[in-house]
């Protein structure tokens, strides 16, 4: 099956700054594809080129086989878009906006159902300008879906939402995907990417660092698990470093810290048992995508990102 | 597909009209204020005297077309540019670019909404003056209608031009306000054109509202507006409209 979105060697510079240096992505039908990276990495610029809002300097883009600039009219019918900064007239009411936007599309979704799904039913008659940030965000998600798109690009999906609204939105997105919609999710939230995405592209300074599943990324960073314990009697590190699943052993006071793949814990406890060592105060930490990101780019993700 | 596009356009026009009314500038300053002014002026006996060189019209008679032009000027300098520049500033037009309908039709919706408000105002002012205060309707209705259409086109084109050139909503409002006073001065809001100092009297027919006022006056007296008046209005509409379309930025 041809990919839903294909981006090849995309390059885009603004007057004095290269925003996208060399980005290539292939997004398959039905997946939730995450674009993850720190503030200013070029995520928004990349998806705006895909949406046909910006003209790339170089590179090729195909969305559902269409050229975003040449075939923009056709593309707008099949692509749902949530802009990072996209607004409505201050005085339009929530229901009016949804009804208006649904009239733009040949086969729109039921906008009343969307109103309920996004928890906006009691705000139907509220003006856009009077909504809270989170409510505006939910309305803009609803507007991205109201055309019944085959592909939806959501930029900073849950920025500005409180934790409960964020979880509700994740459920909603999973529901949308279950209906066969391909979703591109631009985010700087690790938890969101881990929870929702089938595959992820890590973007840093206008370049794709890596594309993989969330688990694959943490694995590639070779920090699947971190095991901490205090051995009941003195032991030699080489006992553990020789294990194939273990990538590193360090000491912190009388504690031993072992990092390794997801099978490391099994291997470590087996070796310890064979040597009659008891692992006291044993703790196992799952490495997060955040750890992987730091490992792969040398940068933190969420600090001040927006 | 074409009926779909038709219904989308119609809904946009409806939505933009609703928003225009909620914005209050057009109904309050474009209709309410001149209507109250008309009623107040009707009670000033001095205004019922004939204007020298007015062809048999009284000062009050002349205020009816002046207030019709006042309405157009408010729509063109206050309502339309602030709304459109605000739409650009707030990303409303940009968001529309990602839908099948596109931003040009939002523009069209705004124009139609303002035009509809202008028609309502014109009919309301004519009817109030006629039924309430005994001011005769224009004796050349066709000439009047044509003059009004061209005046509305010229002024809305000026409004579009302000929207196109102003960087943001605040600038659009400022430009509109500064432009409003000279525009409406030449319609004769502060005194008939025929009583202006000679230089201003020479300039007046070549300003949009001066030309409009001249054309209206002719129509009131039973004459078809002059070619110069109509061409002046048409030229403003064409030139401002052309420049506005060339320069308009969606974001
Ligand atoms: N319209 C613009 N003009 C100039 N520079 C821009 C513009 N938009 C974005 N940039 C710059 O391009 C870089 C990438 O921005 P963006 O694509 O918005 O990143 P992200 O969405 O990952 O935060 C940033 O350094 C940003 O400052
Ligand atoms: Mg961004």
XYZ file of C-alpha atoms and ligand atoms in Angstrom:
585
model
C 0.000 0.000 0.000
C 1.405 3.435 -0.865
C 2.165 5.572 2.161
C -0.438 8.136 3.227
C 2.171 10.834 3.655
C 5.575 10.884 2.106
C 8.088 13.646 2.737
C 11.436 13.508 1.008
C 14.388 15.745 1.802
C 12.291 18.659 2.921
C 14.172 21.899 3.387
C 12.727 25.221 4.479
C 14.465 28.372 5.597
C 13.030 31.635 6.858
C 14.877 34.856 6.131
C 17.705 34.282 8.577
C 17.123 30.796 9.866
C 16.981 27.263 8.566
C 13.860 25.822 10.178
C 13.825 22.451 8.430
C 17.161 21.173 7.281
C 16.542 17.749 5.820
C 13.429 15.895 6.842
C 12.161 12.677 5.280
C 9.150 10.827 6.653
C 6.921 8.003 5.514
C 3.587 7.656 7.248
C 1.429 4.589 6.685
C -2.334 4.262 6.556
C -4.038 3.890 9.922
C -1.109 4.656 12.171
C -0.675 7.355 14.750
C 2.609 8.915 13.838
C 4.271 11.218 16.316
C 6.590 14.079 15.528
C 8.475 14.763 18.701
C 11.086 17.360 19.422
C 11.993 20.391 21.485
C 10.780 23.928 20.892
C 12.025 25.358 17.598
C 12.987 21.963 16.173
C 10.981 22.615 13.010
C 7.952 20.442 13.729
C 5.316 23.050 12.920
C 7.136 24.177 9.791
C 7.303 20.572 8.597
C 3.603 19.867 9.021
C 2.618 23.249 7.568
C 4.496 22.301 4.409
C 2.560 19.021 4.393
C -0.706 20.964 4.786
C 0.152 23.216 1.845
C 0.341 26.321 4.025
C 4.033 26.861 3.347
C 6.071 26.437 0.225
C 9.129 24.247 0.788
C 12.453 25.467 -0.559
C 13.418 21.955 -1.559
C 12.072 18.471 -1.267
C 9.027 16.488 -2.246
C 5.775 15.972 -0.439
C 2.879 13.656 -1.251
C -0.242 13.386 0.842
C -2.701 10.684 -0.281
C -0.879 10.916 -3.589
C -1.552 14.653 -3.844
C 0.849 17.542 -4.103
C -0.068 19.879 -1.213
C 0.455 23.036 -3.264
C -0.778 21.985 -6.690
C -3.717 19.893 -5.472
C -4.611 22.013 -2.475
C -8.337 22.101 -3.239
C -8.588 18.314 -3.271
C -6.286 17.921 -0.284
C -8.369 20.179 1.944
C -11.332 17.828 1.505
C -9.435 14.833 2.834
C -7.083 16.328 5.372
C -8.160 17.541 8.802
C -5.914 20.151 10.319
C -5.426 21.542 13.768
C -3.089 24.486 13.589
C -0.830 25.291 16.503
C -2.068 28.841 16.300
C -5.370 28.765 14.503
C -8.292 30.868 15.511
C -11.909 31.684 14.966
C -13.787 34.965 15.045
C -14.198 36.056 18.678
C -17.960 36.273 18.504
C -18.814 33.004 16.800
C -20.543 30.429 18.999
C -19.160 26.913 19.404
C -22.094 25.190 17.699
C -22.188 27.787 14.922
C -18.522 27.201 14.151
C -18.947 23.432 14.004
C -22.075 23.635 11.867
C -20.413 26.149 9.536
C -17.256 24.087 9.120
C -19.205 20.875 8.581
C -20.991 22.566 5.665
C -17.614 22.961 3.915
C -17.090 19.225 3.408
C -18.674 16.681 1.077
C -19.050 13.967 3.761
C -18.838 15.626 7.148
C -18.875 13.873 10.509
C -21.819 14.452 12.850
C -20.843 17.721 14.504
C -23.287 17.258 17.365
C -21.622 13.982 18.284
C -18.227 15.676 18.183
C -19.565 18.346 20.499
C -20.417 15.618 23.021
C -17.221 13.636 22.472
C -15.108 16.662 23.229
C -17.116 17.673 26.267
C -18.304 20.894 24.697
C -22.048 20.187 24.719
C -22.730 22.650 27.526
C -20.666 25.287 25.715
C -22.599 25.022 22.440
C -23.903 28.569 22.711
C -20.733 30.099 24.167
C -18.745 32.503 22.050
C -15.250 31.487 21.006
C -13.722 34.522 22.702
C -15.239 33.477 26.032
C -13.848 29.911 26.017
C -10.935 28.877 28.221
C -7.682 27.846 26.571
C -8.510 24.172 26.983
C -11.982 24.613 25.532
C -10.602 26.464 22.517
C -8.160 23.624 22.062
C -10.945 21.038 22.153
C -12.999 23.027 19.664
C -10.063 23.201 17.303
C -9.669 19.409 17.561
C -13.369 19.049 16.777
C -12.980 21.325 13.747
C -10.067 19.214 12.528
C -12.319 16.145 12.620
C -15.626 17.625 11.480
C -14.889 17.094 7.800
C -14.583 13.346 8.338
C -10.951 13.397 7.117
C -8.889 10.345 6.172
C -5.804 11.983 7.601
C -5.613 14.420 10.489
C -2.613 16.508 11.439
C -2.786 17.762 14.994
C -0.184 20.287 16.098
C 0.325 20.484 19.872
C -2.812 18.473 20.488
C -3.063 18.780 24.255
C -0.967 21.824 25.043
C -2.926 23.938 27.476
C -5.228 21.133 28.611
C -5.440 19.991 32.218
C -4.420 16.366 32.925
C -7.978 15.032 32.917
C -8.865 16.763 29.639
C -5.590 15.504 28.223
C -6.477 11.876 29.014
C -9.972 12.351 27.594
C -8.455 13.737 24.415
C -6.105 10.763 24.123
C -9.095 8.413 24.382
C -10.837 10.420 21.701
C -7.828 10.217 19.380
C -7.640 6.459 19.856
C -11.317 6.308 18.970
C -10.691 8.305 15.814
C -7.852 6.035 14.804
C -10.072 3.008 15.382
C -12.282 4.419 12.609
C -9.331 4.192 10.250
C -8.124 7.769 10.290
C -4.380 8.223 9.970
C -3.125 10.681 12.557
C -0.010 12.807 12.631
C 0.611 14.110 16.095
C 3.040 16.940 16.721
C 3.977 17.040 20.360
C 6.615 17.767 22.903
C 4.941 15.631 25.578
C 6.742 12.344 26.124
C 3.836 10.760 27.922
C 1.520 11.601 25.041
C 3.881 10.190 22.453
C 4.446 7.024 24.482
C 0.784 6.451 25.091
C -0.593 7.208 21.611
C 1.983 6.792 18.902
C 2.667 3.672 16.883
C 5.801 5.242 15.523
C 7.720 8.384 16.277
C 10.113 10.684 14.513
C 12.505 12.473 16.806
C 13.269 15.867 15.298
C 16.028 18.116 16.488
C 17.341 21.293 14.852
C 15.488 20.670 11.599
C 16.660 17.098 11.188
C 15.176 13.689 11.849
C 17.275 12.038 14.518
C 15.499 8.705 14.420
C 12.216 7.060 13.463
C 11.005 4.048 15.426
C 8.317 2.746 17.762
C 8.396 4.278 21.250
C 9.751 0.981 22.636
C 12.230 0.720 19.784
C 13.568 4.169 20.521
C 14.202 3.443 24.186
C 15.776 0.162 23.202
C 18.017 1.813 20.647
C 19.161 4.185 23.310
C 20.147 0.940 25.108
C 18.527 1.903 28.341
C 15.534 -0.425 28.517
C 15.743 -1.017 32.256
C 17.662 0.276 35.188
C 18.045 -2.108 38.143
C 19.219 -0.905 41.560
C 20.025 -3.169 44.513
C 22.353 -3.700 47.475
C 24.176 -7.033 47.328
C 24.015 -9.029 50.563
C 27.757 -9.696 50.315
C 30.618 -8.175 48.324
C 30.550 -9.089 44.653
C 32.559 -8.512 41.503
C 31.021 -6.332 38.736
C 32.326 -8.693 36.064
C 29.731 -11.199 37.254
C 27.132 -8.927 35.659
C 29.004 -7.126 32.878
C 29.583 -10.448 31.141
C 25.830 -10.875 30.649
C 24.651 -10.081 27.093
C 21.530 -8.261 28.314
C 23.517 -5.913 30.530
C 24.960 -2.767 29.004
C 26.471 -1.141 32.069
C 27.174 -1.530 35.783
C 27.902 1.365 38.089
C 28.201 1.770 41.863
C 26.612 4.355 44.061
C 27.778 3.870 47.642
C 26.905 0.277 48.496
C 24.269 0.177 45.747
C 24.832 -1.468 42.377
C 23.091 0.068 39.364
C 22.697 -2.119 36.302
C 21.335 -0.856 33.022
C 20.346 -3.084 30.188
C 17.645 -4.409 27.922
C 14.193 -5.497 29.011
C 15.523 -8.987 29.802
C 18.265 -7.703 32.101
C 16.313 -8.273 35.305
C 15.865 -11.986 34.605
C 19.511 -12.469 33.789
C 20.717 -10.517 36.812
C 18.541 -12.309 39.364
C 19.533 -15.688 37.943
C 23.238 -14.940 38.257
C 22.819 -13.547 41.761
C 20.859 -16.597 42.897
C 23.475 -18.936 41.493
C 26.114 -17.086 43.559
C 23.959 -17.028 46.667
C 23.786 -13.254 46.700
C 20.544 -11.651 47.824
C 19.538 -8.437 46.111
C 18.405 -6.198 48.941
C 16.288 -3.075 48.352
C 15.810 -4.148 44.729
C 14.234 -1.562 42.471
C 13.596 -1.672 38.731
C 12.974 1.454 36.647
C 11.653 1.402 33.124
C 13.643 3.812 30.986
C 11.335 6.447 29.539
C 11.243 7.980 26.130
C 12.528 11.105 27.818
C 15.692 9.191 28.829
C 16.004 7.981 25.262
C 15.623 11.475 23.895
C 18.300 12.853 26.174
C 20.544 9.945 25.266
C 20.014 10.403 21.515
C 20.148 14.186 21.214
C 21.885 15.321 24.364
C 18.944 17.659 25.034
C 15.966 17.755 27.347
C 12.573 17.849 25.720
C 9.996 19.568 27.799
C 11.826 22.422 29.415
C 10.028 25.517 28.247
C 8.933 23.803 25.063
C 5.829 25.126 23.423
C -20.429 19.430 -5.395
C -21.697 22.752 -6.715
C -24.761 22.708 -4.438
C -22.451 21.880 -1.560
C -20.243 24.834 -2.364
C -23.342 26.960 -2.757
C -24.659 26.017 0.649
C -21.240 26.590 2.215
C -21.123 30.074 0.701
C -24.620 30.821 1.884
C -23.782 29.650 5.411
C -20.668 31.790 5.416
C -22.668 34.836 4.380
C -25.157 34.089 7.144
C -22.415 33.574 9.708
C -20.569 36.733 8.712
C -23.809 38.740 8.853
C -24.528 37.421 12.347
C -20.988 38.308 13.413
C -21.315 41.770 11.858
C -24.440 42.426 13.901
C -22.812 41.061 17.084
C -19.834 43.312 16.464
C -22.247 46.215 17.054
C -20.179 48.790 15.093
C -22.305 48.448 11.960
C -25.757 48.403 13.587
C -24.930 51.013 16.227
C -22.775 53.525 14.343
C -23.853 52.586 10.841
C -27.628 52.514 11.420
C -28.646 53.567 14.944
C -26.586 56.744 15.218
C -27.499 58.282 11.823
C -31.149 57.322 12.338
C -31.264 59.175 15.682
C -29.439 62.075 14.068
C -32.090 62.155 11.336
C -34.863 62.284 13.929
C -33.143 65.034 15.920
C -32.406 67.102 12.817
C -36.060 66.775 11.770
C -37.024 68.770 14.843
C -34.723 71.717 14.018
C -36.942 74.313 12.265
C -33.986 76.218 10.736
C -33.094 73.144 8.654
C -36.428 73.328 6.854
C -35.234 76.380 4.900
C -34.254 76.086 1.260
C -30.561 75.711 0.518
C -29.170 78.466 -1.706
C -28.307 76.799 -5.004
C -29.911 73.573 -3.738
C -32.465 73.404 -6.534
C -35.434 73.594 -4.190
C -34.176 71.161 -1.535
C -34.093 72.122 2.140
C -31.120 71.569 4.450
C -33.016 68.692 6.042
C -33.763 67.131 2.643
C -30.035 67.080 1.950
C -29.295 65.351 5.243
C -31.113 62.201 4.099
C -28.560 61.307 1.374
C -25.746 62.576 3.615
C -26.739 60.072 6.297
C -27.025 57.308 3.701
C -23.409 58.102 2.782
C -22.525 58.326 6.478
C -23.693 54.713 6.830
C -21.546 53.573 3.892
C -18.537 55.428 5.282
C -18.886 53.796 8.713
C -19.102 50.337 7.160
C -16.123 51.010 4.903
C -13.809 52.627 7.439
C -14.797 51.107 10.777
C -16.660 47.830 10.346
C -15.109 46.038 7.363
C -11.368 46.806 7.747
C -11.214 46.115 11.496
C -12.982 42.797 11.013
C -10.875 41.625 8.081
C -7.558 42.801 9.517
C -8.565 41.111 12.786
C -9.312 37.891 10.902
C -5.861 37.990 9.387
C -4.198 38.852 12.694
C -5.999 36.058 14.558
C -5.347 33.399 11.938
C -9.010 33.081 10.939
C -8.122 33.400 7.248
C -5.175 31.046 7.647
C -7.391 28.401 9.216
C -9.810 28.804 6.302
C -6.988 28.049 3.887
C -6.963 24.474 5.188
C -10.658 23.942 4.370
C -12.197 23.291 0.933
C -13.889 26.685 1.046
C -10.807 28.867 1.274
C -10.362 32.351 2.688
C -11.584 34.352 -0.322
C -15.149 33.423 0.461
C -14.839 34.741 4.013
C -13.944 38.025 2.397
C -16.931 37.764 0.089
C -19.143 36.879 3.057
C -18.034 40.008 4.883
C -18.656 42.168 1.811
C -22.146 40.745 1.308
C -22.940 41.155 5.007
C -21.882 44.806 4.938
C -23.771 45.385 1.719
C -26.916 43.895 3.263
C -26.616 46.169 6.280
C -26.137 49.119 3.924
C -29.304 48.249 1.970
C -31.293 47.999 5.189
C -29.940 51.365 6.338
C -30.697 53.047 3.030
C -34.285 51.787 2.918
C -34.787 52.637 6.586
C -33.481 56.199 6.231
C -35.495 56.892 3.065
C -38.667 55.486 4.605
C -38.243 57.320 7.928
C -37.625 60.637 6.191
C -40.509 60.085 3.803
C -43.186 58.654 6.106
C -42.053 60.398 9.275
C -40.968 63.785 8.085
C -42.439 64.296 4.630
C -39.198 64.246 2.639
C -40.006 63.160 -0.911
C -38.280 60.082 -2.292
C -35.667 60.677 -5.038
C -37.521 61.680 -8.181
C -35.235 59.580 -10.351
C -35.264 56.212 -8.549
C -33.173 54.392 -11.150
C -30.516 57.099 -11.104
C -30.550 57.006 -7.329
C -30.206 53.212 -7.228
C -27.310 53.269 -9.657
C -25.568 56.055 -7.749
C -26.042 54.159 -4.493
C -24.667 50.923 -5.960
C -21.588 52.665 -7.307
C -21.072 54.580 -4.063
C -21.374 51.351 -2.061
C -18.896 49.637 -4.399
C -16.430 52.546 -4.140
C -16.593 52.645 -0.354
C -16.397 48.898 0.214
C -13.404 48.853 -2.136
C -11.806 51.545 0.030
C -12.581 49.385 3.068
C -10.930 46.406 1.382
C -7.921 48.550 0.540
C -7.516 49.548 4.190
C -7.770 45.863 5.177
C -5.144 44.971 2.599
C -2.628 47.640 3.552
C -3.004 47.743 7.335
C -0.609 45.402 9.142
C -3.060 44.606 11.929
C -6.435 45.293 13.443
C -5.271 48.281 15.461
C -3.690 49.893 12.419
C -6.796 49.227 10.333
C -8.967 50.918 12.945
C -6.612 53.906 13.097
C -6.416 54.339 9.320
C -10.177 53.962 9.062
C -10.830 56.613 11.707
C -8.417 59.085 10.127
C -9.975 58.530 6.707
C -13.561 58.753 7.919
C -13.614 62.474 8.676
C -12.348 63.899 5.365
C -14.531 61.385 3.494
C -17.706 62.394 5.264
C -16.775 66.092 5.251
C -17.019 66.109 1.469
C -20.461 64.534 1.619
C -21.533 67.715 3.386
C -22.106 66.472 6.919
C -21.045 69.849 8.363
C -22.704 71.958 5.719
C -23.763 71.637 2.061
C -21.065 71.359 -0.585
C -22.450 74.434 -2.308
C -21.483 76.526 0.720
C -17.914 75.245 1.079
C -14.945 77.542 0.356
C -14.164 77.606 -3.399
C -11.134 75.281 -3.315
C -12.958 72.587 -1.340
C -15.978 73.017 -3.546
C -13.729 72.239 -6.541
C -12.262 69.143 -4.895
C -15.512 67.735 -3.543
C -16.905 66.194 -6.765
C -13.756 64.114 -7.138
C -13.867 62.614 -3.646
C -15.912 59.427 -3.314
C -18.557 60.861 -1.026
C -18.617 64.223 -2.805
C -19.305 62.451 -6.091
C -21.889 60.258 -4.367
C -23.600 63.271 -2.835
C -23.699 65.086 -6.182
C -25.206 62.034 -7.853
C -27.807 61.635 -5.084
C -28.729 65.307 -5.311
C -29.312 65.012 -9.040
C -31.477 61.958 -8.523
C -33.483 63.761 -5.849
C -34.182 66.584 -8.285
C -35.285 64.172 -10.988
C -32.096 64.102 -13.083
C -29.930 61.168 -13.969
C -26.517 61.476 -12.229
C -23.847 63.016 -14.450
C -21.299 60.892 -16.260
C -18.462 62.482 -14.285
C -20.115 61.586 -10.982
C -20.714 57.987 -11.997
C -17.258 57.582 -13.512
C -15.629 59.035 -10.411
C -17.385 56.483 -8.222
C -16.658 53.649 -10.639
C -12.990 54.660 -10.788
C -12.646 54.554 -6.993
C -14.307 51.153 -6.941
C -12.095 49.765 -9.697
C -8.753 51.210 -8.606
C -9.125 50.579 -4.865
C -10.594 47.153 -5.517
C -7.776 46.216 -7.882
C -5.002 47.405 -5.567
C -6.685 45.724 -2.585
C -6.918 42.387 -4.375
C -3.309 42.637 -5.549
C -1.977 43.476 -2.104
C -4.234 41.433 0.099
C -2.342 39.003 2.318
C -4.082 36.050 3.906
C -1.657 35.943 6.826
N 7.248 32.630 10.114
C 8.501 32.483 10.586
N 9.464 33.379 10.275
C 10.727 33.233 10.727
N 11.146 32.220 11.503
C 10.238 31.293 11.863
C 8.873 31.376 11.428
N 8.208 30.314 11.925
C 9.101 29.616 12.643
N 10.325 30.189 12.617
C 11.555 29.678 13.239
O 11.833 28.409 12.675
C 12.237 27.491 13.671
C 11.318 26.285 13.674
O 10.049 26.694 14.111
P 8.831 25.696 14.249
O 8.677 24.949 12.982
O 7.657 26.493 14.718
O 9.328 24.713 15.396
P 8.514 23.804 16.425
O 7.117 23.676 15.950
O 9.258 22.517 16.423
O 8.603 24.489 17.755
C 12.235 28.259 14.984
O 13.549 28.674 15.255
C 11.360 29.436 14.719
O 11.787 30.531 15.474
Mg 5.347 24.092 16.915
